Coordinates of C-alpha atoms (C1' of nucleotides) in Angstrom, one line a residue:
Chain A
M247 CA -2.0 17.2 -41.3
S248 CA 0.2 14.2 -41.3
L249 CA 1.4 12.2 -38.3
K250 CA 5.1 11.6 -37.9
F251 CA 6.7 9.7 -35.1
Y252 CA 10.0 8.1 -34.2
N253 CA 10.5 4.6 -35.5
T254 CA 13.1 2.6 -33.6
L255 CA 13.6 0.5 -36.7
G256 CA 14.7 3.5 -38.8
K257 CA 16.1 5.5 -35.9
K258 CA 14.3 8.6 -37.1
K259 CA 10.9 10.2 -37.3
E260 CA 8.9 8.8 -40.1
E261 CA 5.6 9.7 -41.6
F262 CA 3.0 7.2 -40.6
K263 CA 1.4 5.2 -43.4
P264 CA -0.8 2.4 -42.2
V265 CA -0.9 -0.9 -44.0
E266 CA -4.6 -0.3 -44.7
A267 CA -5.9 3.2 -45.1
G268 CA -7.9 4.4 -42.1
R269 CA -7.0 1.4 -39.9
V270 CA -4.3 1.0 -37.4
S271 CA -3.1 -2.3 -36.0
M272 CA -1.1 -2.0 -32.8
Y273 CA 0.5 -4.5 -30.5
V274 CA 2.1 -3.6 -27.2
C275 CA 4.0 -5.9 -24.8
G276 CA 2.1 -6.2 -21.6
I277 CA 3.0 -7.4 -18.2
T278 CA 4.2 -10.7 -16.8
A279 CA 1.5 -11.3 -14.2
Y280 CA 3.4 -12.3 -11.1
D281 CA 3.4 -9.1 -9.0
M282 CA 1.7 -5.8 -8.5
C283 CA 2.2 -3.1 -11.1
H284 CA 4.6 -0.2 -10.5
I285 CA 4.8 3.3 -11.8
G286 CA 6.9 2.1 -14.8
H287 CA 4.1 -0.2 -16.0
A288 CA 1.8 2.7 -15.6
R289 CA 3.9 5.0 -17.7
S290 CA 4.1 2.5 -20.5
A291 CA 0.4 1.9 -20.3
V292 CA -0.4 5.6 -20.3
V293 CA 1.9 6.3 -23.2
F294 CA 0.3 3.7 -25.4
D295 CA -3.1 4.6 -24.1
V296 CA -2.6 8.2 -25.3
I297 CA -1.2 7.1 -28.6
C298 CA -4.2 4.8 -29.1
K299 CA -6.6 7.6 -28.2
Y300 CA -4.9 10.1 -30.4
L301 CA -5.0 7.7 -33.4
K302 CA -8.7 7.3 -32.8
Y303 CA -9.1 11.1 -32.4
K304 CA -7.5 11.4 -35.8
G305 CA -10.2 9.2 -37.2
Y306 CA -8.4 5.9 -37.4
N307 CA -10.1 2.6 -36.6
V308 CA -7.6 1.2 -34.1
I309 CA -7.2 -2.4 -33.1
Y310 CA -5.0 -2.4 -30.0
V311 CA -3.7 -5.7 -28.7
K312 CA -1.8 -6.0 -25.4
N313 CA -0.9 -9.3 -24.1
F314 CA -0.5 -10.8 -20.6
T315 CA 2.3 -13.2 -20.1
D316 CA 0.9 -15.9 -17.9
I317 CA 3.5 -18.6 -18.1
D318 CA 7.0 -17.8 -17.1
D319 CA 9.7 -18.7 -14.5
K320 CA 8.8 -16.0 -12.1
I321 CA 5.1 -17.1 -12.2
I322 CA 6.1 -20.7 -11.6
A323 CA 8.3 -19.7 -8.7
K324 CA 5.6 -17.7 -7.1
A325 CA 3.1 -20.5 -7.6
N326 CA 5.4 -22.9 -5.9
E327 CA 6.1 -20.5 -3.1
E328 CA 2.4 -20.2 -2.4
D329 CA 1.7 -23.9 -3.1
T330 CA -0.7 -23.1 -5.8
D331 CA -0.8 -23.1 -9.6
I332 CA 0.2 -20.6 -12.2
I333 CA -3.4 -19.9 -13.2
E334 CA -4.2 -18.6 -9.8
I335 CA -1.1 -16.4 -9.7
S336 CA -1.5 -14.9 -13.1
E337 CA -5.3 -14.4 -12.7
R338 CA -4.7 -12.6 -9.4
Y339 CA -2.2 -10.2 -10.8
I340 CA -4.1 -9.6 -14.1
K341 CA -7.1 -8.6 -11.9
E342 CA -4.9 -6.2 -9.9
H343 CA -3.4 -4.8 -13.0
N344 CA -6.8 -4.1 -14.5
K345 CA -8.0 -2.5 -11.3
D346 CA -5.0 -0.1 -11.2
M347 CA -5.0 0.6 -14.9
D348 CA -8.8 1.4 -14.8
E349 CA -8.1 3.8 -12.1
M350 CA -5.3 5.4 -14.1
G351 CA -7.8 6.0 -16.8
V352 CA -6.1 3.6 -19.2
A353 CA -8.7 2.3 -21.6
R354 CA -8.8 -1.5 -22.0
P355 CA -7.1 -2.6 -25.3
S356 CA -9.3 -4.1 -27.9
I357 CA -7.9 -7.6 -27.3
T358 CA -5.8 -8.9 -24.3
P359 CA -4.6 -12.3 -25.2
K360 CA -2.8 -14.6 -22.8
A361 CA 0.2 -16.8 -23.6
T362 CA -1.4 -20.0 -22.3
E363 CA -4.4 -19.5 -24.7
N364 CA -2.0 -19.5 -27.6
I365 CA 0.1 -22.6 -27.1
K366 CA -1.1 -24.3 -30.3
G367 CA -0.3 -21.3 -32.4
M368 CA 3.2 -21.2 -30.9
I369 CA 3.9 -24.8 -31.5
R370 CA 2.8 -24.4 -35.2
H371 CA 5.0 -21.4 -35.5
I372 CA 8.0 -23.1 -34.0
S373 CA 7.5 -26.1 -36.3
T374 CA 7.6 -23.8 -39.3
L375 CA 10.9 -22.3 -38.0
V376 CA 12.3 -25.8 -37.6
E377 CA 11.1 -26.8 -41.1
K378 CA 12.7 -23.8 -42.5
G379 CA 16.0 -24.6 -40.9
L380 CA 15.9 -21.5 -38.7
A381 CA 15.5 -23.5 -35.5
Y382 CA 17.0 -26.7 -34.2
V383 CA 16.0 -29.2 -31.6
V384 CA 18.3 -30.4 -28.7
E385 CA 17.0 -32.8 -26.1
G386 CA 13.4 -31.5 -26.3
N387 CA 14.4 -27.9 -26.4
V388 CA 14.1 -25.8 -29.5
F389 CA 16.4 -22.9 -30.2
F390 CA 16.3 -20.2 -32.8
A391 CA 19.5 -20.1 -34.9
V392 CA 20.4 -16.5 -34.9
D393 CA 22.9 -16.6 -37.7
K394 CA 20.4 -18.2 -40.0
F395 CA 18.3 -15.0 -40.0
K396 CA 20.1 -12.3 -41.9
G397 CA 18.2 -9.4 -40.5
Y398 CA 19.2 -10.2 -36.9
G399 CA 20.2 -7.1 -35.0
K400 CA 18.4 -4.6 -37.3
L401 CA 16.1 -3.2 -34.6
S402 CA 18.7 -2.8 -31.9
G403 CA 21.5 -1.7 -34.2
R404 CA 23.8 -4.5 -33.3
N405 CA 25.6 -7.1 -35.3
L406 CA 26.4 -10.7 -34.3
D407 CA 30.1 -10.2 -34.2
D408 CA 29.9 -7.2 -31.8
M409 CA 27.5 -9.1 -29.6
L410 CA 29.7 -12.1 -29.5
A411 CA 32.6 -9.9 -28.4
G412 CA 30.5 -8.8 -25.5
A413 CA 31.3 -10.5 -22.3
R414 CA 28.0 -11.0 -20.6
I415 CA 26.5 -13.9 -22.5
D416 CA 25.6 -17.0 -20.7
I417 CA 27.1 -20.1 -22.2
N418 CA 24.7 -22.9 -22.7
E419 CA 26.2 -26.1 -23.9
K420 CA 23.1 -27.0 -25.9
K421 CA 23.2 -23.9 -28.0
K422 CA 25.1 -23.8 -31.3
N423 CA 25.7 -20.1 -31.0
P424 CA 25.6 -18.4 -27.6
L425 CA 23.2 -15.8 -28.9
D426 CA 20.6 -18.4 -30.0
F427 CA 17.5 -18.1 -27.9
I428 CA 15.0 -20.6 -26.7
L429 CA 11.6 -21.2 -28.5
W430 CA 10.5 -24.2 -26.6
K431 CA 11.8 -25.4 -23.2
S432 CA 11.5 -29.0 -22.2
A433 CA 9.6 -29.5 -19.0
R434 CA 11.4 -30.1 -15.7
D435 CA 9.8 -31.8 -12.8
G436 CA 7.0 -29.9 -11.1
E437 CA 6.6 -27.4 -14.0
P438 CA 3.5 -26.9 -16.1
W439 CA 3.8 -28.5 -19.5
W440 CA 2.1 -28.9 -22.8
D441 CA 2.5 -31.7 -25.3
S442 CA 4.5 -30.8 -28.4
P443 CA 6.3 -32.6 -31.3
W444 CA 9.5 -32.2 -29.2
G445 CA 8.0 -33.6 -26.0
R446 CA 6.4 -32.0 -23.0
G447 CA 7.5 -28.5 -22.4
R448 CA 6.5 -24.8 -22.5
P449 CA 7.2 -21.9 -24.8
G450 CA 10.1 -19.5 -24.5
W451 CA 9.3 -15.9 -23.7
H452 CA 9.7 -14.2 -27.0
I453 CA 7.6 -16.6 -29.1
E454 CA 4.2 -15.6 -27.6
C455 CA 4.4 -12.0 -28.9
S456 CA 5.2 -13.0 -32.4
V457 CA 2.4 -15.4 -32.5
M458 CA -0.3 -13.4 -30.7
S459 CA 0.4 -10.2 -32.6
Q460 CA 0.2 -12.0 -36.0
R461 CA -2.9 -14.0 -34.9
F462 CA -4.9 -10.9 -34.3
L463 CA -3.3 -8.3 -36.6
G464 CA -1.9 -10.3 -39.5
E465 CA 1.6 -11.2 -40.7
T466 CA 2.4 -7.5 -41.2
F467 CA 0.9 -4.9 -39.0
D468 CA 1.5 -1.2 -38.2
I469 CA 2.8 -0.5 -34.8
H470 CA 4.6 -2.6 -32.2
G471 CA 5.4 -1.0 -28.9
G472 CA 6.8 -1.5 -25.4
G473 CA 9.4 -0.3 -23.0
M474 CA 12.9 0.6 -24.2
D475 CA 14.4 -2.3 -22.4
L476 CA 12.5 -4.7 -24.7
I477 CA 14.3 -3.6 -27.8
F478 CA 17.0 -6.1 -27.1
P479 CA 16.6 -9.0 -27.0
H480 CA 12.8 -9.3 -26.8
H481 CA 11.8 -7.3 -29.9
E482 CA 14.8 -8.3 -31.9
N483 CA 13.9 -11.9 -31.3
E484 CA 10.2 -11.3 -32.1
I485 CA 11.3 -9.9 -35.5
A486 CA 13.6 -12.9 -36.2
Q487 CA 10.8 -15.4 -35.3
A488 CA 8.1 -13.6 -37.2
E489 CA 10.0 -12.6 -40.3
G490 CA 11.9 -15.9 -40.3
A491 CA 8.6 -17.8 -40.6
T492 CA 6.7 -15.6 -43.0
G493 CA 9.4 -13.9 -45.0
K494 CA 7.4 -10.7 -44.8
P495 CA 7.9 -7.6 -42.7
F496 CA 6.6 -7.9 -39.2
A497 CA 5.7 -4.5 -37.7
N498 CA 6.4 -1.5 -39.8
Y499 CA 6.8 0.9 -36.9
W500 CA 8.4 0.3 -33.5
I501 CA 7.6 2.7 -30.6
H502 CA 9.5 2.5 -27.3
N503 CA 8.8 4.4 -24.2
G504 CA 11.5 5.7 -21.8
F505 CA 12.1 4.6 -18.3
V506 CA 11.0 5.8 -14.9
R507 CA 13.5 6.9 -12.3
I508 CA 12.9 7.6 -8.7
N509 CA 14.8 10.5 -7.1
K510 CA 17.3 10.4 -10.0
E511 CA 18.0 6.7 -9.5
K512 CA 16.9 3.9 -11.7
M513 CA 13.9 2.1 -10.3
S514 CA 14.9 -1.4 -9.6
K515 CA 14.3 -4.2 -7.1
S516 CA 17.9 -4.3 -6.1
L517 CA 17.8 -0.7 -5.1
G518 CA 14.5 -1.3 -3.3
N519 CA 12.9 1.8 -4.8
I520 CA 10.0 0.3 -6.6
F521 CA 7.2 2.9 -6.7
N522 CA 4.1 0.7 -6.5
L523 CA 1.2 1.9 -8.5
R524 CA -1.4 1.1 -5.9
E525 CA 0.5 3.3 -3.4
A526 CA 0.9 6.1 -5.9
L527 CA -2.8 6.1 -6.6
G528 CA -3.4 6.4 -2.8
S529 CA -1.2 9.5 -2.7
Y530 CA -2.0 11.2 -5.9
H531 CA -5.0 11.7 -8.1
P532 CA -4.5 9.6 -11.3
E533 CA -4.7 12.7 -13.4
V534 CA -1.8 14.2 -11.4
L535 CA 0.2 11.1 -12.2
R536 CA -0.8 11.3 -15.9
L537 CA -0.1 15.1 -16.1
F538 CA 3.3 14.5 -14.7
M539 CA 4.2 11.7 -17.0
L540 CA 2.8 13.5 -20.1
Q541 CA 4.7 16.7 -19.4
S542 CA 7.8 14.9 -20.5
H543 CA 8.3 13.3 -23.9
Y544 CA 7.5 9.6 -24.0
R545 CA 11.0 8.7 -25.1
S546 CA 12.7 10.6 -22.3
P547 CA 13.3 9.2 -18.9
V548 CA 11.0 10.6 -16.3
D549 CA 12.1 11.2 -12.8
F550 CA 9.5 10.8 -10.0
S551 CA 10.0 12.6 -6.7
D552 CA 7.7 14.0 -4.2
E553 CA 8.6 17.5 -5.4
S554 CA 7.9 16.8 -9.0
L555 CA 4.6 15.2 -8.2
A556 CA 3.6 18.1 -5.9
E557 CA 4.3 20.4 -8.8
A558 CA 2.1 18.4 -11.0
R559 CA -0.7 18.6 -8.4
T560 CA -0.4 22.4 -8.5
G561 CA -0.6 22.3 -12.2
M562 CA -3.7 20.1 -12.1
E563 CA -5.3 22.4 -9.6
R564 CA -4.8 25.3 -12.0
F565 CA -6.7 23.5 -14.7
Y566 CA -9.5 22.5 -12.4
E567 CA -9.8 26.0 -10.9
T568 CA -10.5 27.3 -14.3
L569 CA -12.9 24.5 -15.1
K570 CA -14.7 25.2 -11.9
K571 CA -15.1 28.9 -12.6
I572 CA -16.6 28.1 -16.0
K573 CA -18.9 25.6 -14.4
D574 CA -20.1 28.1 -11.9
I575 CA -20.7 30.8 -14.4
L576 CA -22.5 28.4 -16.7
A577 CA -24.7 27.5 -13.8
T578 CA -26.3 30.9 -13.9
G579 CA -28.4 29.3 -16.6
I580 CA -28.3 32.2 -19.0
D581 CA -29.5 30.9 -22.4
F582 CA -26.9 31.2 -25.0
S583 CA -28.4 28.7 -27.5
D584 CA -29.0 31.4 -30.1
I585 CA -25.5 32.9 -30.1
L586 CA -23.5 32.4 -33.2
P587 CA -19.8 33.1 -33.5
K588 CA -20.5 35.9 -35.9
N589 CA -22.6 37.7 -33.2
L590 CA -19.5 38.1 -31.1
S591 CA -17.5 41.3 -30.8
G592 CA -14.7 42.8 -28.8
K593 CA -13.1 40.6 -26.2
D594 CA -15.7 37.9 -26.7
K595 CA -14.8 37.5 -30.3
D596 CA -11.1 37.7 -29.6
V597 CA -11.1 35.0 -26.9
F598 CA -13.5 32.8 -28.9
G599 CA -11.2 33.1 -31.9
K600 CA -8.1 32.1 -29.9
I601 CA -9.6 29.3 -28.0
T602 CA -11.0 27.6 -31.0
T603 CA -7.4 27.2 -32.3
L604 CA -6.6 24.9 -29.4
P605 CA -7.5 21.6 -31.1
D606 CA -5.3 22.6 -34.1
R607 CA -2.4 23.5 -32.0
F608 CA -2.9 20.3 -30.0
A609 CA -2.9 18.2 -33.2
E610 CA 0.2 20.0 -34.5
A611 CA 2.0 19.0 -31.3
M612 CA 0.7 15.4 -31.3
D613 CA 1.4 14.9 -35.0
D614 CA 5.0 15.5 -34.2
D615 CA 6.0 12.4 -32.4
F616 CA 3.1 12.5 -29.9
N617 CA 4.6 15.6 -28.2
T618 CA 2.3 15.7 -25.2
A619 CA 4.6 18.1 -23.4
R620 CA 4.1 20.7 -26.1
A621 CA 0.4 19.9 -26.2
I622 CA 0.0 20.5 -22.5
G623 CA 1.9 23.8 -22.9
Y624 CA -0.9 24.9 -25.3
I625 CA -3.5 23.9 -22.8
F626 CA -1.8 26.0 -20.2
D627 CA -1.8 28.9 -22.7
A628 CA -5.6 28.3 -23.2
T629 CA -6.1 28.3 -19.4
R630 CA -4.3 31.6 -19.0
L631 CA -6.4 33.1 -21.9
I632 CA -9.6 32.0 -20.2
N633 CA -8.5 33.2 -16.8
G634 CA -7.6 36.5 -18.2
Y635 CA -10.9 36.8 -19.9
L636 CA -12.7 36.0 -16.6
A637 CA -10.5 38.4 -14.6
G638 CA -11.0 41.3 -16.9
R639 CA -12.9 44.3 -15.5
K640 CA -15.4 44.1 -18.3
F641 CA -16.3 40.5 -17.7
A642 CA -20.0 39.8 -17.1
P643 CA -22.1 36.7 -17.5
T644 CA -24.0 37.4 -20.7
A645 CA -25.3 35.1 -23.4
E646 CA -22.2 35.9 -25.4
S647 CA -19.7 35.3 -22.6
L648 CA -21.4 32.0 -21.6
F649 CA -21.2 31.0 -25.2
V650 CA -17.5 31.7 -25.3
L651 CA -16.9 30.0 -22.0
N652 CA -18.8 26.9 -23.0
S653 CA -16.8 26.7 -26.2
A654 CA -13.6 27.1 -24.3
R655 CA -14.5 24.3 -21.9
N656 CA -15.5 22.1 -24.8
N657 CA -12.2 22.6 -26.5
V658 CA -10.2 22.0 -23.4
K659 CA -12.1 18.9 -22.6
K660 CA -11.9 17.7 -26.1
V661 CA -8.1 17.6 -26.2
G662 CA -7.9 16.6 -22.5
K663 CA -9.9 13.5 -23.3
V664 CA -7.1 12.2 -25.5
L665 CA -4.6 12.7 -22.7
G666 CA -7.0 11.3 -20.1
L667 CA -7.1 14.6 -18.4
F668 CA -10.0 16.8 -17.1
L669 CA -12.4 13.9 -17.0
E670 CA -13.5 14.7 -13.5
D671 CA -16.2 17.2 -12.4
P672 CA -14.2 20.1 -10.8
D673 CA -16.0 20.0 -7.5
E674 CA -15.5 16.2 -7.4
Y675 CA -11.9 16.7 -8.1
F676 CA -11.3 19.1 -5.3
E677 CA -13.4 17.0 -2.8
K678 CA -11.2 14.0 -3.6
D679 CA -8.1 16.0 -3.4
K680 CA -9.0 17.3 0.1
K681 CA -9.8 13.9 1.3
R682 CA -6.6 12.4 -0.1
E683 CA -4.4 15.1 1.3
A684 CA -6.1 15.2 4.6
E685 CA -5.5 11.5 5.0
K686 CA -1.9 11.8 3.9
Q687 CA -1.2 14.5 6.4
G688 CA -3.3 13.2 9.2
L689 CA -5.8 16.0 9.3
N690 CA -9.4 15.7 10.3
I691 CA -11.8 17.2 7.9
Q692 CA -14.6 17.6 10.4
E693 CA -12.3 19.6 12.7
I694 CA -11.2 21.8 9.8
N695 CA -14.8 22.5 8.8
A696 CA -15.8 23.3 12.4
L697 CA -13.0 25.9 12.6
I698 CA -14.0 27.4 9.3
E699 CA -17.6 27.6 10.5
E700 CA -16.5 29.4 13.7
R701 CA -14.4 31.7 11.6
Q702 CA -17.3 32.4 9.3
K703 CA -19.3 33.7 12.2
A704 CA -16.5 36.0 13.2
R705 CA -16.2 37.2 9.6
T706 CA -19.9 38.1 9.3
A707 CA -19.5 40.0 12.6
K708 CA -16.4 41.7 11.0
K709 CA -14.3 40.4 13.9
W710 CA -11.2 40.3 11.7
K711 CA -8.8 39.6 14.5
K712 CA -10.6 36.4 15.5
A713 CA -10.9 35.4 11.8
D714 CA -7.2 35.8 11.3
E715 CA -6.4 33.8 14.4
I716 CA -8.3 30.9 13.0
R717 CA -6.7 31.3 9.6
N718 CA -3.3 31.1 11.3
I719 CA -4.2 28.0 13.2
L720 CA -5.2 26.3 10.0
A721 CA -2.2 27.7 8.1
K722 CA 0.0 25.8 10.5
K723 CA -1.7 22.6 9.4
K724 CA -1.1 23.6 5.8
V725 CA -4.7 24.3 5.3
V726 CA -5.1 27.3 3.0
L727 CA -8.4 29.2 3.1
K728 CA -10.0 30.9 0.2
D729 CA -12.7 33.5 1.2
T730 CA -15.6 34.6 -0.9
A731 CA -18.1 37.2 0.1
D732 CA -20.3 34.8 2.1
S733 CA -18.3 31.5 2.4
T734 CA -14.9 30.0 2.7
T735 CA -13.4 27.1 0.8
W736 CA -10.1 25.4 1.6
K737 CA -7.4 23.2 0.3
I738 CA -4.3 21.6 1.6
A739 CA -1.0 23.0 0.5
N740 CA 1.7 20.8 -0.8
L741 CA 3.8 19.4 2.0
V742 CA 6.9 18.2 0.3
K743 CA 9.3 15.8 2.1
N744 CA 6.7 14.8 4.6
Q745 CA 5.8 11.7 2.7
P746 CA 8.7 9.7 1.3
L747 CA 7.8 8.4 -2.2
V748 CA 9.1 5.0 -1.5
R749 CA 9.3 3.6 1.9
Chain B
rG297 C1' 34.4 -4.5 -24.3
rG298 C1' 30.0 -3.6 -27.8
rC299 C1' 25.5 -0.6 -28.9
rG300 C1' 22.6 3.7 -27.9
rG301 C1' 20.7 8.1 -25.4
rC302 C1' 21.1 12.7 -22.8
rA303 C1' 23.5 17.8 -21.3
rU304 C1' 18.5 24.3 -22.6
rA305 C1' 17.0 29.7 -16.7
rG306 C1' 16.9 28.2 -9.3
rC307 C1' 14.1 23.4 -10.5
rC308 C1' 11.0 20.5 -14.3
rA309 C1' 10.7 20.8 -19.6
rA310 C1' 9.5 21.8 -25.2
rG311 C1' 12.5 23.0 -29.2
rU312 C1' 15.8 18.5 -34.8
rG313 C1' 18.9 25.2 -39.9
rG314 C1' 16.2 31.3 -40.0
rC315 C1' 10.4 35.7 -37.2
rU316 C1' 11.1 38.0 -29.9
rA317 C1' 14.6 30.2 -27.1
rA318 C1' 7.1 27.1 -25.6
rG319 C1' 4.9 25.8 -21.1
rG320 C1' 4.9 24.5 -15.8
rC321 C1' 6.9 25.1 -10.7
rA322 C1' 9.5 28.4 -7.5
rG323 C1' 11.0 33.8 -6.8
rC324 C1' 10.3 39.1 -7.1
rG325 C1' 7.1 43.7 -8.2
rG326 C1' 2.0 45.2 -9.2
rU327 C1' -3.7 44.7 -9.7
rC328 C1' -7.6 42.5 -6.9
rU329 C1' -8.9 41.3 -1.6
rG330 C1' -11.0 43.4 5.5
rC331 C1' -6.4 40.2 5.5
rA332 C1' -5.3 36.1 2.6
rA333 C1' -5.9 32.5 -1.4
rA334 C1' -6.8 32.0 -6.5
rA335 C1' -6.5 34.7 -10.9
rC336 C1' -4.4 38.4 -14.0
rC337 C1' -0.3 41.9 -15.6
rG338 C1' 5.0 42.6 -15.5
rU339 C1' 9.8 40.4 -14.4
rU340 C1' 13.6 36.1 -14.1
rA341 C1' 18.4 32.2 -20.3
rU342 C1' 22.0 38.3 -25.5
rU343 C1' 22.0 32.3 -24.4
rC344 C1' 21.4 26.5 -25.0
rA345 C1' 28.1 21.5 -21.1
rC346 C1' 33.0 22.8 -23.5
rC347 C1' 36.3 23.2 -28.1
rG348 C1' 36.5 23.3 -33.2
rG349 C1' 34.1 22.9 -38.2
rU350 C1' 30.1 23.3 -42.2
rU351 C1' 26.7 27.4 -43.5
rC352 C1' 24.7 33.9 -45.5
rG353 C1' 22.7 31.8 -40.8
rA354 C1' 23.2 26.4 -35.6
rG355 C1' 20.5 25.1 -29.2
rU356 C1' 19.3 22.6 -33.8
rC357 C1' 24.1 19.5 -38.8
rC358 C1' 29.5 17.3 -38.5
rG359 C1' 34.1 16.1 -35.5
rG360 C1' 36.4 16.1 -30.8
rU361 C1' 36.4 16.8 -25.2
rU362 C1' 34.0 16.4 -20.5
rG363 C1' 30.0 14.7 -17.5
rC364 C1' 25.5 11.8 -16.6
rC365 C1' 22.5 7.6 -18.0
rG366 C1' 20.4 3.2 -20.4
rC367 C1' 20.8 -1.6 -22.9
rC368 C1' 23.9 -6.0 -23.8
rU369 C1' 20.9 -11.1 -17.9
rC370 C1' 14.5 -11.1 -16.0
rC371 C1' 12.5 -6.3 -16.6
rA372 C1' 7.5 -1.5 -18.9

RNA sequence: GGCGGCAUAGCCAAGUGGCUAAGGCAGCGGUCUGCAAAACCGUUAUUCACCGGUUCGAGUCCGGUUGCCGCCUCCA
């Protein structure tokens, strides 16, 4: 099967052909380290995490580079505010970023370069552009001359004339063309600086990505990614810088993820609706957040709300309920090590046959522009199949059925791993969920357990009235009980609108 | 002003020329259960914003209309 995905450069889905067979080189624009991550950073990270994991799942050897921007106006401003230096600021937020992303189940990229570790490379690159006549120096600043690079605009689908006609370009006296962008900024007082052929200064924003990607991946590499907002000007400028210097194609494929909205509004600082990732992780299991994000296509906008996240929690519960049932049945310890697929018959054979197609269906969906939404649909199908098998009157734990359930679980977990889902032990998952929800809704777990214990006594004595009374008390607190023959488990129902997403 | 995207059931959401328009949530009916919960079964879009066109055939392609959104300034 061949992988196709949407290439922003060609504006259509294209078959993926790596530069070097069996290897994929991928660069994604990371964060500017000056503040805590929000849910939008998380979406981008999850999207490219899944893409990277899927490429590996397909057998590619993937080198994934994601940078940290650690020199920038906002970092400098923050450092001044706190009377410290940019290193301390960027190191702090890189640490926080890593902490959050680790919790989100985002695997660390192969290489995470920082801009300040690549200044020499940037200076060399800028020098090349100046030598080639693509850049010019004005009072210690170096600008890229946009009209000297004929491909300018090919990624974002613009042309210079149209852009010049646009009203919102800041006029900088030093620029020959208002669309020219800065490669090297001369240092102002109190700013960090590096020596360069043009005097003391620091790099412009775009140059770092051209230089760091090519340093680790070569002049031409496979995939370059980032958020949709980066298409213009950032990625357009990266192409101009890189191809201008080398004369060779830069990245062959460009992938851009869609944006996050909060209650149907754009998430932005001015609207004050930034959904902080640390807070999100306090309110929702990371896999709930991932499931929600991955149920939409990566290029579509995704709209966070407490309702939509509550729905995702319900969905995640469904998966883990099934995984829990399988776990419990497997715990009976019946030995199924001698069972072969050809020994199966009837329902066992039927379910086994269907469940083993899951990885193929998963790959079919993922090969089509990383269609995680469709892939998740197939996992829901598989879940219903397993639950139906388990709920059937004829179901009994036998060597054959344990063999089938074990295969089912392996298949679900195999594809789940690519999406970063079902990584938790089911009992762990529900324990964590209870704790998190109890805290969110101000409930005391000890109290709940005490009431359940009291009710259990009533139940064994068949005092149903008393048992129902306690059920009702708990129901008012959104505690839902689940009775089995000799015990009771519980969970907390979704309580939407109690907890505003963004305060 | 320029460039681009989206519009599919109550809600979310797949679907990019052709078998019955995935899947989830919510709802309803049933099975199971002391009662519940979960699960399962059944049910919920003759129709894909609207109007034309291309085609044997369109949610899917083309043109237009309406509505929503993003980028063009730092932004994932």
